[in-house]
Amino acid sequence: MKSIMFIAPPAAGKGTQAEIIANKYNIPHISTGNILREIAKENTEIGNYIYETMSNGDLVKDEITYKLIENRLSLKDCKNGYIIDGFPRNLEQAIKYDEILKKVDLELGYVFALNIDKKELEKRVIGRRICENCNTTYNINEEHEMPRIESICDICGGNLYQRKDDNLDAFEARYKNYLEQTTDIIKYYEEKNILYHINGNASVEKIAQEIDSIISKEGKKNDND
Ligand code: AMP
């Protein structure tokens, strides 16, 4: 299956959608944010740098991000498709991504742009909670996304935490950055005819259905070729 990329503002639900597709099609979900958050836990020079940068809502240096992506995409489990989430974040990264793909012998697949209102994003950012153990995401401001017991993961019983950058100040910086940078990437992928706009204000289930119908339609087309 082709790889899948998500372009979406912070807290738009791309991580949730990525998990749904990853489970359904049994492909890895590669989130640069998750990879960087893991490194940020280490008390090393690079760990501390990443922690500070992420806390401010700024982008981590390209040289670090590129190396992480290349290493991750070189692993065997990416050969049958994967989901990339959080990368590329600007045109420069998109162009570099083409180079990395060539190097690791993979191809660009689907690009899904999740479009969603800013007010809704602010609500989601403030309410987002994540399991420190299995990374499942909840939202205490959404009836259908609340954990059953406050601060405890329904799935593994791990503690839920709030991301350091999930506050309105860091959100403003991340959102501004997103708007400035993504217009160009969206155009870049539209011109390649691989970009699909999705209404991110719809329910989790509806969005998942819409994405799935696009992927399965393509799958059927290829079967008939
Ligand atoms: P996310 O989980 O995708 O919202 O990413 C959280 C934070 O990780 C961002 O605000 C950046 O600090 C960092 N980050 C994630 N992906 C990238 C990337 N492609 N380039 C640079 N920094 C990134």
PDB file of C-alpha atoms and ligand atoms in Angstrom:
ATOM      1  CA  MET A   1       0.000   0.000   0.000  1.00  0.00           C
ATOM      2  CA  LYS A   2       1.064   3.603  -0.600  1.00  0.00           C
ATOM      3  CA  SER A   3       2.357   5.710   2.259  1.00  0.00           C
ATOM      4  CA  ILE A   4       0.097   8.292   3.870  1.00  0.00           C
ATOM      5  CA  MET A   5       0.984  11.792   4.953  1.00  0.00           C
ATOM      6  CA  PHE A   6      -1.048  14.130   7.129  1.00  0.00           C
ATOM      7  CA  ILE A   7      -0.892  17.892   6.979  1.00  0.00           C
ATOM      8  CA  ALA A   8      -2.872  19.450   9.780  1.00  0.00           C
ATOM      9  CA  PRO A   9      -2.616  22.215  12.367  1.00  0.00           C
ATOM     10  CA  PRO A  10      -1.678  21.287  15.950  1.00  0.00           C
ATOM     11  CA  ALA A  11      -4.378  19.304  17.798  1.00  0.00           C
ATOM     12  CA  ALA A  12      -6.453  18.748  14.628  1.00  0.00           C
ATOM     13  CA  GLY A  13      -6.668  15.036  15.390  1.00  0.00           C
ATOM     14  CA  LYS A  14      -4.082  13.795  12.915  1.00  0.00           C
ATOM     15  CA  GLY A  15      -2.514  11.521  15.524  1.00  0.00           C
ATOM     16  CA  THR A  16      -5.906   9.920  16.227  1.00  0.00           C
ATOM     17  CA  GLN A  17      -6.602   9.376  12.529  1.00  0.00           C
ATOM     18  CA  ALA A  18      -3.107   8.046  11.980  1.00  0.00           C
ATOM     19  CA  GLU A  19      -3.597   5.459  14.744  1.00  0.00           C
ATOM     20  CA  ILE A  20      -6.936   4.303  13.274  1.00  0.00           C
ATOM     21  CA  ILE A  21      -5.404   3.760   9.832  1.00  0.00           C
ATOM     22  CA  ALA A  22      -2.198   2.239  11.209  1.00  0.00           C
ATOM     23  CA  ASN A  23      -4.238  -0.367  13.114  1.00  0.00           C
ATOM     24  CA  LYS A  24      -6.595  -1.089  10.253  1.00  0.00           C
ATOM     25  CA  TYR A  25      -3.871  -1.591   7.642  1.00  0.00           C
ATOM     26  CA  ASN A  26      -1.184  -2.795  10.027  1.00  0.00           C
ATOM     27  CA  ILE A  27       1.398  -0.222   8.976  1.00  0.00           C
ATOM     28  CA  PRO A  28       3.690   1.865  11.205  1.00  0.00           C
ATOM     29  CA  HIS A  29       2.679   5.313  12.376  1.00  0.00           C
ATOM     30  CA  ILE A  30       5.749   7.519  12.271  1.00  0.00           C
ATOM     31  CA  SER A  31       5.221  10.731  14.181  1.00  0.00           C
ATOM     32  CA  THR A  32       8.173  13.118  14.347  1.00  0.00           C
ATOM     33  CA  GLY A  33       6.568  14.714  17.421  1.00  0.00           C
ATOM     34  CA  ASN A  34       6.455  11.330  19.214  1.00  0.00           C
ATOM     35  CA  ILE A  35      10.020  10.438  18.240  1.00  0.00           C
ATOM     36  CA  LEU A  36      11.261  13.842  19.421  1.00  0.00           C
ATOM     37  CA  ARG A  37       9.252  13.645  22.670  1.00  0.00           C
ATOM     38  CA  GLU A  38      10.982  10.334  23.465  1.00  0.00           C
ATOM     39  CA  ILE A  39      14.431  11.873  22.929  1.00  0.00           C
ATOM     40  CA  ALA A  40      13.402  14.936  24.964  1.00  0.00           C
ATOM     41  CA  LYS A  41      12.998  12.667  28.013  1.00  0.00           C
ATOM     42  CA  GLU A  42      16.732  11.900  27.986  1.00  0.00           C
ATOM     43  CA  ASN A  43      18.980  14.046  30.091  1.00  0.00           C
ATOM     44  CA  THR A  44      21.546  14.582  27.325  1.00  0.00           C
ATOM     45  CA  GLU A  45      22.592  17.681  25.428  1.00  0.00           C
ATOM     46  CA  ILE A  46      20.366  16.817  22.479  1.00  0.00           C
ATOM     47  CA  GLY A  47      17.512  15.693  24.773  1.00  0.00           C
ATOM     48  CA  ASN A  48      17.615  19.014  26.637  1.00  0.00           C
ATOM     49  CA  TYR A  49      17.797  20.999  23.401  1.00  0.00           C
ATOM     50  CA  ILE A  50      14.753  19.196  22.002  1.00  0.00           C
ATOM     51  CA  TYR A  51      12.838  19.584  25.272  1.00  0.00           C
ATOM     52  CA  GLU A  52      13.407  23.364  25.321  1.00  0.00           C
ATOM     53  CA  THR A  53      12.597  23.792  21.628  1.00  0.00           C
ATOM     54  CA  MET A  54       9.394  21.787  21.810  1.00  0.00           C
ATOM     55  CA  SER A  55       8.261  23.544  24.993  1.00  0.00           C
ATOM     56  CA  ASN A  56       8.472  26.882  23.179  1.00  0.00           C
ATOM     57  CA  GLY A  57       6.514  25.572  20.214  1.00  0.00           C
ATOM     58  CA  ASP A  58       9.503  26.108  17.883  1.00  0.00           C
ATOM     59  CA  LEU A  59      10.744  23.697  15.233  1.00  0.00           C
ATOM     60  CA  VAL A  60      13.643  21.384  16.000  1.00  0.00           C
ATOM     61  CA  LYS A  61      16.749  21.884  13.812  1.00  0.00           C
ATOM     62  CA  ASP A  62      16.395  20.308  10.371  1.00  0.00           C
ATOM     63  CA  GLU A  63      19.656  18.346  10.574  1.00  0.00           C
ATOM     64  CA  ILE A  64      18.305  16.402  13.580  1.00  0.00           C
ATOM     65  CA  THR A  65      14.851  15.840  12.076  1.00  0.00           C
ATOM     66  CA  TYR A  66      16.196  14.690   8.683  1.00  0.00           C
ATOM     67  CA  LYS A  67      18.506  12.131  10.227  1.00  0.00           C
ATOM     68  CA  LEU A  68      15.697  10.742  12.414  1.00  0.00           C
ATOM     69  CA  ILE A  69      13.349  10.450   9.425  1.00  0.00           C
ATOM     70  CA  GLU A  70      15.922   8.810   7.191  1.00  0.00           C
ATOM     71  CA  ASN A  71      16.846   6.282   9.871  1.00  0.00           C
ATOM     72  CA  ARG A  72      13.217   5.461  10.604  1.00  0.00           C
ATOM     73  CA  LEU A  73      12.204   5.100   6.934  1.00  0.00           C
ATOM     74  CA  SER A  74      15.151   2.778   6.307  1.00  0.00           C
ATOM     75  CA  LEU A  75      13.593   0.149   8.552  1.00  0.00           C
ATOM     76  CA  LYS A  76      11.993  -2.829   6.851  1.00  0.00           C
ATOM     77  CA  ASP A  77       8.498  -2.240   8.254  1.00  0.00           C
ATOM     78  CA  CYS A  78       8.089   0.817   5.986  1.00  0.00           C
ATOM     79  CA  LYS A  79       8.262  -1.240   2.769  1.00  0.00           C
ATOM     80  CA  ASN A  80       4.518  -2.045   2.834  1.00  0.00           C
ATOM     81  CA  GLY A  81       3.370   1.479   3.570  1.00  0.00           C
ATOM     82  CA  TYR A  82       3.526   3.780   6.578  1.00  0.00           C
ATOM     83  CA  ILE A  83       1.951   6.903   7.933  1.00  0.00           C
ATOM     84  CA  ILE A  84       4.076   9.968   8.323  1.00  0.00           C
ATOM     85  CA  ASP A  85       2.734  12.578  10.704  1.00  0.00           C
ATOM     86  CA  GLY A  86       4.379  15.893  11.583  1.00  0.00           C
ATOM     87  CA  PHE A  87       6.797  15.883   8.663  1.00  0.00           C
ATOM     88  CA  PRO A  88       7.297  17.734   6.349  1.00  0.00           C
ATOM     89  CA  ARG A  89       6.284  20.983   8.013  1.00  0.00           C
ATOM     90  CA  ASN A  90       7.466  23.429   5.343  1.00  0.00           C
ATOM     91  CA  LEU A  91       8.452  23.483   1.688  1.00  0.00           C
ATOM     92  CA  GLU A  92      12.143  23.033   2.443  1.00  0.00           C
ATOM     93  CA  GLN A  93      11.373  19.864   4.416  1.00  0.00           C
ATOM     94  CA  ALA A  94       9.035  18.673   1.632  1.00  0.00           C
ATOM     95  CA  ILE A  95      11.822  18.993  -0.939  1.00  0.00           C
ATOM     96  CA  LYS A  96      14.264  17.254   1.404  1.00  0.00           C
ATOM     97  CA  TYR A  97      11.667  14.508   1.957  1.00  0.00           C
ATOM     98  CA  ASP A  98      11.704  13.759  -1.795  1.00  0.00           C
ATOM     99  CA  GLU A  99      15.478  13.316  -1.536  1.00  0.00           C
ATOM    100  CA  ILE A 100      15.234  11.077   1.522  1.00  0.00           C
ATOM    101  CA  LEU A 101      12.589   8.935  -0.218  1.00  0.00           C
ATOM    102  CA  LYS A 102      14.869   8.441  -3.200  1.00  0.00           C
ATOM    103  CA  LYS A 103      17.705   7.423  -0.909  1.00  0.00           C
ATOM    104  CA  VAL A 104      15.647   4.816   0.948  1.00  0.00           C
ATOM    105  CA  ASP A 105      13.837   3.712  -2.228  1.00  0.00           C
ATOM    106  CA  LEU A 106      10.288   4.678  -1.210  1.00  0.00           C
ATOM    107  CA  GLU A 107       7.613   6.778  -2.932  1.00  0.00           C
ATOM    108  CA  LEU A 108       5.297   9.631  -2.027  1.00  0.00           C
ATOM    109  CA  GLY A 109       1.777   8.336  -1.471  1.00  0.00           C
ATOM    110  CA  TYR A 110      -1.425  10.071  -0.353  1.00  0.00           C
ATOM    111  CA  VAL A 111      -1.380  13.453   1.310  1.00  0.00           C
ATOM    112  CA  PHE A 112      -4.383  14.330   3.493  1.00  0.00           C
ATOM    113  CA  ALA A 113      -4.856  17.933   4.578  1.00  0.00           C
ATOM    114  CA  LEU A 114      -7.171  18.183   7.596  1.00  0.00           C
ATOM    115  CA  ASN A 115      -8.905  21.566   7.580  1.00  0.00           C
ATOM    116  CA  ILE A 116     -10.316  22.732  10.890  1.00  0.00           C
ATOM    117  CA  ASP A 117     -11.468  25.951  12.649  1.00  0.00           C
ATOM    118  CA  LYS A 118      -9.040  27.694  15.004  1.00  0.00           C
ATOM    119  CA  LYS A 119     -11.557  27.974  17.885  1.00  0.00           C
ATOM    120  CA  GLU A 120     -12.093  24.222  17.768  1.00  0.00           C
ATOM    121  CA  LEU A 121      -8.324  23.675  17.829  1.00  0.00           C
ATOM    122  CA  GLU A 122      -7.898  25.837  20.917  1.00  0.00           C
ATOM    123  CA  LYS A 123     -10.533  23.776  22.725  1.00  0.00           C
ATOM    124  CA  ARG A 124      -8.795  20.546  21.734  1.00  0.00           C
ATOM    125  CA  VAL A 125      -5.334  21.793  22.718  1.00  0.00           C
ATOM    126  CA  ILE A 126      -6.436  22.723  26.225  1.00  0.00           C
ATOM    127  CA  GLY A 127      -8.247  19.426  26.757  1.00  0.00           C
ATOM    128  CA  ARG A 128      -5.735  17.013  25.232  1.00  0.00           C
ATOM    129  CA  ARG A 129      -4.251  14.386  27.564  1.00  0.00           C
ATOM    130  CA  ILE A 130      -1.840  11.616  26.546  1.00  0.00           C
ATOM    131  CA  CYS A 131      -0.951   8.304  28.148  1.00  0.00           C
ATOM    132  CA  GLU A 132       2.701   8.364  29.209  1.00  0.00           C
ATOM    133  CA  ASN A 133       2.894   4.634  28.631  1.00  0.00           C
ATOM    134  CA  CYS A 134       1.067   3.813  25.356  1.00  0.00           C
ATOM    135  CA  ASN A 135       0.572   7.321  23.855  1.00  0.00           C
ATOM    136  CA  THR A 136      -3.219   6.944  23.550  1.00  0.00           C
ATOM    137  CA  THR A 137      -4.741  10.401  23.281  1.00  0.00           C
ATOM    138  CA  TYR A 138      -7.837  11.614  25.173  1.00  0.00           C
ATOM    139  CA  ASN A 139      -9.673  14.888  25.370  1.00  0.00           C
ATOM    140  CA  ILE A 140     -11.278  15.994  28.598  1.00  0.00           C
ATOM    141  CA  ASN A 141     -13.298  18.627  26.705  1.00  0.00           C
ATOM    142  CA  GLU A 142     -14.925  16.090  24.379  1.00  0.00           C
ATOM    143  CA  GLU A 143     -17.597  13.785  25.749  1.00  0.00           C
ATOM    144  CA  HIS A 144     -16.611  10.888  23.472  1.00  0.00           C
ATOM    145  CA  GLU A 145     -12.885  11.212  24.041  1.00  0.00           C
ATOM    146  CA  MET A 146     -12.718  11.423  27.849  1.00  0.00           C
ATOM    147  CA  PRO A 147     -10.947   8.718  29.840  1.00  0.00           C
ATOM    148  CA  ARG A 148     -13.303   6.628  32.022  1.00  0.00           C
ATOM    149  CA  ILE A 149     -11.281   7.506  35.124  1.00  0.00           C
ATOM    150  CA  GLU A 150      -9.724  10.952  35.358  1.00  0.00           C
ATOM    151  CA  SER A 151      -5.989  10.974  34.538  1.00  0.00           C
ATOM    152  CA  ILE A 152      -5.829   7.195  33.889  1.00  0.00           C
ATOM    153  CA  CYS A 153      -5.543   5.489  30.504  1.00  0.00           C
ATOM    154  CA  ASP A 154      -8.554   3.248  29.656  1.00  0.00           C
ATOM    155  CA  ILE A 155      -6.329   0.886  27.720  1.00  0.00           C
ATOM    156  CA  CYS A 156      -3.241   0.278  29.844  1.00  0.00           C
ATOM    157  CA  GLY A 157      -3.894   2.058  33.157  1.00  0.00           C
ATOM    158  CA  GLY A 158      -0.951   4.420  32.578  1.00  0.00           C
ATOM    159  CA  ASN A 159      -0.970   8.005  33.856  1.00  0.00           C
ATOM    160  CA  LEU A 160      -2.217  10.717  31.528  1.00  0.00           C
ATOM    161  CA  TYR A 161      -0.194  13.876  31.090  1.00  0.00           C
ATOM    162  CA  GLN A 162      -0.639  17.190  29.337  1.00  0.00           C
ATOM    163  CA  ARG A 163       1.950  18.089  26.703  1.00  0.00           C
ATOM    164  CA  LYS A 164       4.208  20.964  27.695  1.00  0.00           C
ATOM    165  CA  ASP A 165       3.296  22.767  24.438  1.00  0.00           C
ATOM    166  CA  ASP A 166      -0.470  22.263  24.866  1.00  0.00           C
ATOM    167  CA  ASN A 167      -1.145  25.706  26.251  1.00  0.00           C
ATOM    168  CA  LEU A 168      -2.597  28.736  24.472  1.00  0.00           C
ATOM    169  CA  ASP A 169       0.706  30.642  24.212  1.00  0.00           C
ATOM    170  CA  ALA A 170       2.660  27.785  22.643  1.00  0.00           C
ATOM    171  CA  PHE A 171      -0.387  26.963  20.513  1.00  0.00           C
ATOM    172  CA  GLU A 172      -0.409  30.510  19.066  1.00  0.00           C
ATOM    173  CA  ALA A 173       3.244  30.116  18.047  1.00  0.00           C
ATOM    174  CA  ARG A 174       2.708  26.647  16.581  1.00  0.00           C
ATOM    175  CA  TYR A 175      -0.459  27.707  14.733  1.00  0.00           C
ATOM    176  CA  LYS A 176       1.145  30.850  13.271  1.00  0.00           C
ATOM    177  CA  ASN A 177       4.100  28.762  12.165  1.00  0.00           C
ATOM    178  CA  TYR A 178       1.744  26.215  10.634  1.00  0.00           C
ATOM    179  CA  LEU A 179      -0.198  28.794   8.592  1.00  0.00           C
ATOM    180  CA  GLU A 180       2.975  30.489   7.383  1.00  0.00           C
ATOM    181  CA  GLN A 181       4.604  27.267   6.299  1.00  0.00           C
ATOM    182  CA  THR A 182       1.869  25.028   4.994  1.00  0.00           C
ATOM    183  CA  THR A 183       0.397  27.092   2.162  1.00  0.00           C
ATOM    184  CA  ASP A 184       3.478  26.276   0.111  1.00  0.00           C
ATOM    185  CA  ILE A 185       3.532  22.568   0.933  1.00  0.00           C
ATOM    186  CA  ILE A 186      -0.166  22.215   0.147  1.00  0.00           C
ATOM    187  CA  LYS A 187       0.446  23.824  -3.254  1.00  0.00           C
ATOM    188  CA  TYR A 188       3.474  21.586  -3.786  1.00  0.00           C
ATOM    189  CA  TYR A 189       1.450  18.401  -3.269  1.00  0.00           C
ATOM    190  CA  GLU A 190      -1.642  19.735  -5.098  1.00  0.00           C
ATOM    191  CA  GLU A 191       0.537  20.199  -8.150  1.00  0.00           C
ATOM    192  CA  LYS A 192       1.650  16.593  -7.854  1.00  0.00           C
ATOM    193  CA  ASN A 193      -2.055  15.613  -7.752  1.00  0.00           C
ATOM    194  CA  ILE A 194      -1.761  13.593  -4.580  1.00  0.00           C
ATOM    195  CA  LEU A 195      -3.422  15.907  -2.067  1.00  0.00           C
ATOM    196  CA  TYR A 196      -6.911  15.394  -0.615  1.00  0.00           C
ATOM    197  CA  HIS A 197      -8.661  18.049   1.486  1.00  0.00           C
ATOM    198  CA  ILE A 198     -10.611  16.603   4.407  1.00  0.00           C
ATOM    199  CA  ASN A 199     -13.078  18.407   6.674  1.00  0.00           C
ATOM    200  CA  GLY A 200     -11.410  18.091  10.079  1.00  0.00           C
ATOM    201  CA  ASN A 201     -14.403  19.591  11.920  1.00  0.00           C
ATOM    202  CA  ALA A 202     -16.368  16.354  11.430  1.00  0.00           C
ATOM    203  CA  SER A 203     -16.415  13.551  14.018  1.00  0.00           C
ATOM    204  CA  VAL A 204     -13.447  11.185  14.409  1.00  0.00           C
ATOM    205  CA  GLU A 205     -15.488   8.360  12.814  1.00  0.00           C
ATOM    206  CA  LYS A 206     -16.626  10.461   9.848  1.00  0.00           C
ATOM    207  CA  ILE A 207     -13.106  11.676   9.097  1.00  0.00           C
ATOM    208  CA  ALA A 208     -11.756   8.129   9.350  1.00  0.00           C
ATOM    209  CA  GLN A 209     -14.466   6.910   6.927  1.00  0.00           C
ATOM    210  CA  GLU A 210     -13.664   9.627   4.420  1.00  0.00           C
ATOM    211  CA  ILE A 211      -9.944   8.834   4.474  1.00  0.00           C
ATOM    212  CA  ASP A 212     -10.592   5.116   4.315  1.00  0.00           C
ATOM    213  CA  SER A 213     -12.898   5.470   1.313  1.00  0.00           C
ATOM    214  CA  ILE A 214     -10.141   7.274  -0.606  1.00  0.00           C
ATOM    215  CA  ILE A 215      -7.524   4.657   0.280  1.00  0.00           C
ATOM    216  CA  SER A 216      -9.756   1.691  -0.486  1.00  0.00           C
ATOM    217  CA  LYS A 217     -10.984   3.202  -3.763  1.00  0.00           C
ATOM    218  CA  GLU A 218      -7.367   3.500  -4.923  1.00  0.00           C
ATOM    219  CA  GLY A 219      -6.678  -0.034  -3.720  1.00  0.00           C
ATOM    220  CA  LYS A 220      -9.571  -1.356  -5.836  1.00  0.00           C
ATOM    221  CA  LYS A 221      -8.445   0.655  -8.866  1.00  0.00           C
ATOM    222  CA  ASN A 222      -4.986  -0.907  -8.598  1.00  0.00           C
ATOM    223  CA  ASP A 223      -6.475  -4.414  -8.251  1.00  0.00           C
ATOM    224  CA  ASN A 224      -8.296  -3.888 -11.556  1.00  0.00           C
ATOM    225  CA  ASP A 225      -5.231  -2.565 -13.394  1.00  0.00           C
TER     226      ASP A 225
HETATM  227  P1  AMP B   1       3.622  17.517  16.934  1.00  0.00           P
HETATM  228  O1  AMP B   1       3.502  16.385  17.893  1.00  0.00           O
HETATM  229  O2  AMP B   1       3.619  17.080  15.496  1.00  0.00           O
HETATM  230  O3  AMP B   1       2.636  18.627  17.205  1.00  0.00           O
HETATM  231  O4  AMP B   1       5.087  18.152  17.163  1.00  0.00           O
HETATM  232  C1  AMP B   1       5.437  18.705  18.413  1.00  0.00           C
HETATM  233  C2  AMP B   1       6.735  19.491  18.310  1.00  0.00           C
HETATM  234  O5  AMP B   1       7.800  18.638  17.851  1.00  0.00           O
HETATM  235  C3  AMP B   1       6.742  20.649  17.320  1.00  0.00           C
HETATM  236  O6  AMP B   1       6.158  21.827  17.860  1.00  0.00           O
HETATM  237  C4  AMP B   1       8.234  20.812  17.057  1.00  0.00           C
HETATM  238  O7  AMP B   1       8.886  21.421  18.170  1.00  0.00           O
HETATM  239  C5  AMP B   1       8.708  19.353  17.016  1.00  0.00           C
HETATM  240  N1  AMP B   1       8.601  18.795  15.641  1.00  0.00           N
HETATM  241  C6  AMP B   1       7.757  17.815  15.210  1.00  0.00           C
HETATM  242  N2  AMP B   1       7.909  17.562  13.890  1.00  0.00           N
HETATM  243  C7  AMP B   1       8.884  18.411  13.470  1.00  0.00           C
HETATM  244  C8  AMP B   1       9.489  18.654  12.196  1.00  0.00           C
HETATM  245  N3  AMP B   1       9.084  18.023  11.083  1.00  0.00           N
HETATM  246  N4  AMP B   1      10.484  19.595  12.138  1.00  0.00           N
HETATM  247  C9  AMP B   1      10.881  20.262  13.225  1.00  0.00           C
HETATM  248  N5  AMP B   1      10.329  20.106  14.455  1.00  0.00           N
HETATM  249  C10 AMP B   1       9.348  19.188  14.583  1.00  0.00           C
END
